[in-house]
Coordinates of C-alpha atoms and ligand atoms in Angstrom, one line a residue:
M460 CA 40.3 -68.8 91.4
A461 CA 43.2 -66.4 91.0
E462 CA 43.5 -63.8 88.3
A463 CA 46.8 -64.2 86.6
A464 CA 46.9 -61.5 84.1
V465 CA 44.4 -59.1 82.5
G466 CA 45.6 -57.7 79.2
G467 CA 44.8 -54.1 78.8
D468 CA 45.7 -52.5 82.1
P469 CA 48.4 -50.1 81.2
E470 CA 49.9 -50.6 84.7
H471 CA 50.4 -54.2 83.7
A472 CA 52.3 -53.5 80.5
P473 CA 54.5 -56.3 79.3
E474 CA 58.1 -56.6 80.2
T475 CA 60.5 -55.3 77.6
G476 CA 61.8 -58.4 75.9
E477 CA 64.1 -58.2 73.0
G478 CA 62.1 -57.1 70.0
S479 CA 59.0 -56.3 72.1
D480 CA 57.0 -53.1 71.4
V481 CA 55.6 -52.1 74.8
S482 CA 53.9 -49.0 73.3
T483 CA 51.3 -51.0 71.4
V484 CA 49.9 -52.2 74.7
S485 CA 50.6 -49.4 77.1
A486 CA 48.8 -46.9 74.8
A487 CA 45.9 -49.2 74.1
A488 CA 42.6 -48.9 75.9
P489 CA 41.5 -52.1 77.7
A490 CA 38.6 -52.5 75.4
E491 CA 40.9 -52.7 72.4
I492 CA 42.8 -55.6 74.0
G493 CA 39.8 -57.7 75.0
L494 CA 41.7 -60.5 76.7
R495 CA 41.6 -62.0 80.2
C496 CA 43.4 -64.9 81.8
E497 CA 42.3 -66.8 84.9
V498 CA 44.5 -69.3 86.6
D499 CA 42.9 -72.0 88.7
G500 CA 45.5 -74.4 90.1
E501 CA 47.1 -76.2 87.1
I502 CA 44.7 -74.8 84.6
A503 CA 44.9 -71.4 82.9
T504 CA 42.0 -70.1 80.9
V505 CA 42.7 -67.4 78.3
T506 CA 39.5 -65.8 77.1
L507 CA 39.1 -63.5 74.1
D508 CA 36.6 -61.1 75.6
R509 CA 35.3 -58.7 73.0
P510 CA 32.2 -60.5 71.9
D511 CA 30.5 -57.4 70.6
K512 CA 33.3 -57.2 68.0
R513 CA 33.5 -61.0 67.5
N514 CA 36.7 -61.0 69.5
A515 CA 38.6 -59.1 66.8
Q516 CA 42.4 -58.9 67.6
T517 CA 44.9 -56.1 67.6
F518 CA 48.6 -55.7 68.2
A519 CA 47.7 -55.0 71.8
T520 CA 45.9 -58.3 72.0
W521 CA 49.0 -60.1 70.8
S522 CA 51.3 -58.2 73.2
A523 CA 49.0 -59.1 76.1
L524 CA 49.0 -62.7 75.0
A525 CA 52.8 -62.7 75.0
R526 CA 52.7 -61.2 78.5
I527 CA 50.4 -64.0 79.7
G528 CA 53.0 -66.5 78.4
D529 CA 55.8 -64.6 80.1
T530 CA 54.1 -64.6 83.5
L531 CA 52.3 -67.9 83.4
P532 CA 52.8 -69.6 86.8
E533 CA 55.0 -72.7 86.7
R534 CA 52.3 -74.9 88.2
V535 CA 50.1 -74.4 85.1
R536 CA 49.9 -77.6 83.0
V537 CA 47.0 -76.9 80.7
V538 CA 46.0 -73.7 79.0
V539 CA 42.6 -73.4 77.5
V540 CA 42.1 -70.6 74.9
R541 CA 38.4 -69.7 74.3
G542 CA 36.3 -66.9 73.0
E543 CA 33.2 -65.2 74.5
G544 CA 30.1 -64.9 72.4
P545 CA 29.1 -66.5 69.2
S546 CA 32.5 -66.5 67.5
F547 CA 35.9 -67.6 68.7
S548 CA 37.5 -64.7 66.8
A549 CA 36.8 -62.8 63.6
G550 CA 40.5 -62.3 63.2
I551 CA 42.4 -59.1 62.9
D552 CA 40.6 -55.9 63.8
L553 CA 39.7 -54.5 60.4
R554 CA 40.3 -51.0 61.6
M555 CA 44.0 -51.9 61.2
F556 CA 43.5 -51.7 57.5
T557 CA 42.2 -48.1 57.7
P558 CA 44.4 -45.0 57.7
E559 CA 43.1 -44.1 61.2
G560 CA 43.8 -47.5 62.6
V561 CA 43.1 -48.5 66.2
P562 CA 43.6 -45.7 68.6
G563 CA 47.1 -45.9 70.2
Q564 CA 48.3 -48.7 68.0
E565 CA 50.1 -49.3 64.7
S566 CA 47.8 -49.6 61.7
F567 CA 49.2 -51.2 58.5
A568 CA 49.5 -47.7 57.0
S569 CA 51.7 -46.5 59.9
A570 CA 53.6 -49.9 60.1
A571 CA 54.4 -49.6 56.4
A572 CA 56.3 -46.4 57.1
L573 CA 58.7 -48.4 59.5
G574 CA 62.0 -49.8 58.3
D575 CA 62.2 -53.5 57.5
T576 CA 63.9 -54.3 60.8
E577 CA 61.4 -52.4 62.9
L578 CA 58.5 -53.9 60.9
E579 CA 59.8 -57.4 61.4
R580 CA 60.3 -56.7 65.1
L581 CA 56.6 -55.6 65.3
I582 CA 55.5 -58.9 63.7
A583 CA 57.9 -60.9 65.9
E584 CA 56.3 -59.4 69.0
A585 CA 52.9 -60.3 67.6
Q586 CA 54.2 -63.9 67.0
R587 CA 55.5 -64.1 70.5
G588 CA 51.9 -64.1 71.7
F589 CA 51.3 -67.3 69.8
L590 CA 54.6 -69.2 70.2
W591 CA 54.5 -69.9 73.9
L592 CA 51.4 -72.1 73.5
R593 CA 53.6 -74.8 72.1
R594 CA 55.9 -75.1 75.2
P595 CA 56.5 -78.7 76.3
E596 CA 55.6 -78.0 79.9
I597 CA 52.0 -77.2 79.0
V598 CA 49.2 -78.6 76.8
S599 CA 47.2 -75.9 75.1
I600 CA 43.6 -76.5 73.9
A601 CA 41.6 -74.1 71.7
A602 CA 37.9 -74.4 72.4
V603 CA 36.4 -73.0 69.2
Q604 CA 32.9 -72.1 68.3
G605 CA 31.5 -70.0 65.4
H606 CA 34.0 -68.1 63.3
A607 CA 37.7 -68.5 63.6
I608 CA 39.0 -66.3 60.8
G609 CA 42.5 -65.3 60.0
A610 CA 44.2 -64.4 63.2
G611 CA 41.5 -66.4 65.0
F612 CA 42.3 -69.5 62.9
Q613 CA 46.0 -69.0 63.6
L614 CA 45.4 -68.7 67.3
A615 CA 43.5 -72.0 67.3
L616 CA 46.4 -73.5 65.2
A617 CA 48.9 -72.2 67.8
C618 CA 47.4 -74.6 70.4
D619 CA 48.3 -78.3 70.6
L620 CA 44.7 -79.5 70.5
R621 CA 41.4 -78.1 69.2
V622 CA 37.9 -79.0 70.5
V623 CA 35.3 -77.4 68.2
A624 CA 31.6 -76.8 68.2
D625 CA 29.6 -78.1 65.3
D626 CA 29.0 -74.5 64.1
V627 CA 32.8 -73.8 63.7
K628 CA 33.9 -72.0 60.6
F629 CA 37.7 -71.9 60.1
C630 CA 38.9 -69.6 57.3
M631 CA 42.4 -68.4 56.5
K632 CA 41.5 -65.1 55.0
E633 CA 44.9 -63.3 54.9
P634 CA 45.8 -63.9 51.2
A635 CA 42.3 -62.6 50.2
L636 CA 43.2 -59.4 52.0
G637 CA 46.6 -59.1 50.3
L638 CA 48.6 -60.5 53.3
V639 CA 50.2 -63.8 54.3
P640 CA 49.2 -65.6 57.5
D641 CA 52.1 -64.5 59.7
L642 CA 50.9 -65.4 63.2
T643 CA 52.7 -68.7 63.2
G644 CA 49.8 -70.5 61.5
T645 CA 51.3 -71.7 58.2
K646 CA 53.5 -74.4 59.8
P647 CA 50.9 -76.2 61.9
L648 CA 48.4 -75.9 59.0
A649 CA 50.8 -77.4 56.5
D650 CA 51.9 -80.0 59.1
I651 CA 48.4 -81.1 59.8
V652 CA 46.6 -81.0 56.5
G653 CA 49.6 -81.3 54.1
V654 CA 50.9 -78.6 51.8
P655 CA 48.5 -79.1 48.8
R656 CA 45.4 -78.9 51.1
A657 CA 46.9 -75.9 52.9
I658 CA 47.5 -74.1 49.6
E659 CA 44.0 -74.8 48.5
M660 CA 42.5 -73.6 51.8
C661 CA 44.6 -70.4 52.1
L662 CA 44.4 -69.3 48.5
T663 CA 40.7 -69.8 48.2
A664 CA 39.9 -68.5 51.7
R665 CA 37.1 -71.0 51.9
V666 CA 35.3 -72.0 55.1
V667 CA 36.1 -75.3 56.7
G668 CA 33.3 -76.6 58.9
A669 CA 33.4 -79.0 61.9
E670 CA 33.1 -82.3 60.0
E671 CA 35.9 -81.5 57.6
A672 CA 38.0 -80.1 60.4
V673 CA 37.9 -83.4 62.3
R674 CA 38.5 -85.4 59.1
L675 CA 41.6 -83.3 58.2
G676 CA 42.9 -83.4 61.8
L677 CA 42.4 -79.7 62.4
A678 CA 40.2 -80.6 65.4
E679 CA 40.4 -83.6 67.7
I680 CA 36.6 -83.6 68.3
A681 CA 33.5 -81.8 67.3
V682 CA 30.5 -81.5 69.6
P683 CA 27.2 -79.7 69.8
A684 CA 27.8 -76.1 70.8
G685 CA 26.2 -76.6 74.1
E686 CA 28.7 -79.3 75.0
L687 CA 31.9 -77.4 74.1
D688 CA 32.7 -76.3 77.6
Q689 CA 32.1 -79.7 79.3
T690 CA 34.0 -81.6 76.6
T691 CA 36.9 -79.2 77.1
R692 CA 36.8 -79.7 80.8
D693 CA 36.7 -83.5 80.4
L694 CA 39.8 -83.3 78.1
V695 CA 41.6 -81.1 80.6
A696 CA 40.9 -83.6 83.4
A697 CA 42.1 -86.5 81.3
L698 CA 45.3 -84.6 80.4
L699 CA 45.9 -83.7 84.1
A700 CA 45.7 -87.4 85.1
T701 CA 49.0 -88.1 83.4
D702 CA 52.3 -87.6 85.2
H703 CA 53.6 -84.0 84.4
A704 CA 57.2 -84.9 83.8
A705 CA 56.3 -87.8 81.5
A706 CA 53.8 -85.6 79.6
T707 CA 56.4 -82.8 79.2
A708 CA 59.0 -85.2 77.8
T709 CA 56.5 -87.0 75.5
K710 CA 55.2 -83.7 74.1
R711 CA 58.8 -82.6 73.6
L712 CA 59.5 -85.8 71.6
L713 CA 56.3 -85.6 69.5
R714 CA 56.7 -81.9 68.7
A715 CA 60.3 -82.5 67.4
A716 CA 59.4 -85.8 65.6
P717 CA 58.5 -84.3 62.2
G718 CA 61.9 -82.5 61.9
R719 CA 64.0 -85.6 62.7
T720 CA 65.0 -88.8 61.0
L721 CA 63.9 -92.1 62.5
E722 CA 67.4 -92.6 63.9
E723 CA 67.5 -89.1 65.4
Q724 CA 64.1 -89.7 66.9
A725 CA 65.1 -93.0 68.4
A726 CA 68.1 -91.4 70.0
A727 CA 65.9 -88.6 71.4
E728 CA 63.5 -91.3 72.8
R729 CA 66.5 -93.0 74.5
A730 CA 67.7 -89.7 76.1
E731 CA 64.3 -88.9 77.4
Q732 CA 63.8 -92.4 78.7
V733 CA 67.1 -92.4 80.5
A734 CA 66.0 -89.3 82.4
R735 CA 62.5 -90.8 83.1
I736 CA 64.0 -94.2 84.4
R737 CA 66.4 -92.3 86.6
A738 CA 63.7 -90.1 88.0
L739 CA 61.3 -93.0 88.6
F740 CA 63.6 -95.8 89.8
A741 CA 67.0 -94.4 90.9
S742 CA 67.8 -95.3 94.5
N743 CA 68.6 -92.5 96.9
Ligands
LIG2020 N1 37.3 -56.3 63.0 C1 36.6 -55.4 63.6 N2 35.3 -55.5 63.9 C2 34.7 -56.6 63.6 C3 35.4 -57.7 63.0 C4 36.8 -57.5 62.7 N3 37.5 -58.5 62.2 N4 34.5 -58.7 62.8 C5 33.4 -58.3 63.3 N5 33.4 -57.1 63.7 C6 32.4 -56.2 64.3 C7 31.4 -55.8 63.3 O1 31.9 -54.6 62.6 C8 30.2 -55.5 64.1 O2 30.4 -54.3 64.8 P1 29.1 -53.3 65.0 O3 28.1 -54.1 65.8 O4 29.7 -52.1 65.7 O5 28.6 -53.0 63.6 C9 30.3 -56.6 65.2 O6 31.6 -57.1 65.2 C10 29.4 -57.8 64.8 O7 29.8 -58.2 63.5 P2 28.7 -58.8 62.5 O8 29.3 -58.8 61.1 O9 27.4 -58.1 62.6 O10 28.5 -60.3 63.1 P3 28.1 -61.6 62.3 O11 28.0 -62.6 63.4 O12 26.9 -61.3 61.4 O13 29.3 -61.9 61.3 C11 31.6 -62.4 60.8 C12 30.5 -62.4 61.9 C13 31.2 -63.4 59.7 C14 32.9 -62.9 61.5 C15 31.8 -61.0 60.2 O14 31.8 -60.1 61.3 C16 33.0 -60.8 59.4 O15 33.1 -61.2 58.3 N6 34.0 -60.1 60.0 C17 35.3 -59.8 59.3 C18 36.2 -61.0 59.2 C19 37.6 -60.7 58.6 O16 37.7 -60.4 57.4 N7 38.6 -60.8 59.4 C20 40.0 -60.5 59.0 C21 40.7 -61.8 58.8 S1 42.3 -61.7 58.2 C22 43.3 -61.6 59.6 O17 42.9 -61.9 60.7 C23 44.8 -61.2 59.4

């Protein structure tokens, strides 16, 4: 098994992409990032690894996530996102709400002093950590047990699929803390459960358990906690059994479908199929 990236090592600070804020990672201690990524052939496993703090996330976690997306080997087809310990993630590190913040990183108090452009750039860099999980070339699976609160819920929502343990507790807590969910979670949530249910869930910050999550389509399957890893492995194996190019083209079609008319989608199906037929059957 090859180690692809370990967030938190200052020597492995992320590349400076447009809008990125390298300082949030390079100044952060590894313990504050709490993330590791292992690549085994076509499978990458991203693990939130700060169980003693219920995998609370910071700006440095999100920059490290973006870096994993930037450096993911091309051979990777499935990305599993999981959390060590009893909770997938208790969301944003609550120290970010304090004046002292997390050592070496922005707190909300220091971020509030930034200009609008700089502040939006900081948020954009955080969002970059989540956006790559939707790439057509990969299928991302969140394996979720225990609490998935705020940023934890949004990280699960950033993945294509969710496998949950029967003790899962999803909660979108941001509005209750005076914020909006801004880690790319509002669109998948509204797309999956519908706008009225999304408003109800977000504005009451109530907990959604396993049975309801499956019923609403927030999870593909719920299993006893002891079976979470094996169920995830089985799903990974089933996904890998499908031709990669066909899977990529199909995911590209499905992801774009909600934003298109039937005619547009039919045209997109034709274009993808022409490429597939040529790839499969064209004579040399
Ligand atoms: N930020 C920082 N530390 C945290 C967080 C967090 N979000 N969540 C838990 N921890 C720490 C606790 O302070 C505690 O640390 P300590 O052992 O040094 O005292 C440790 O993790 C364990 O937490 P407990 O509360 O003892 O664990 P328990 O399993 O009983 O409860 C729960 C888990 C329900 C998740 C609880 O910790 C909690 O409510 N956390 C805060 C959740 C929250 O409001 N997150 C923000 C969401 S909004 C957003 O993400 C933008």
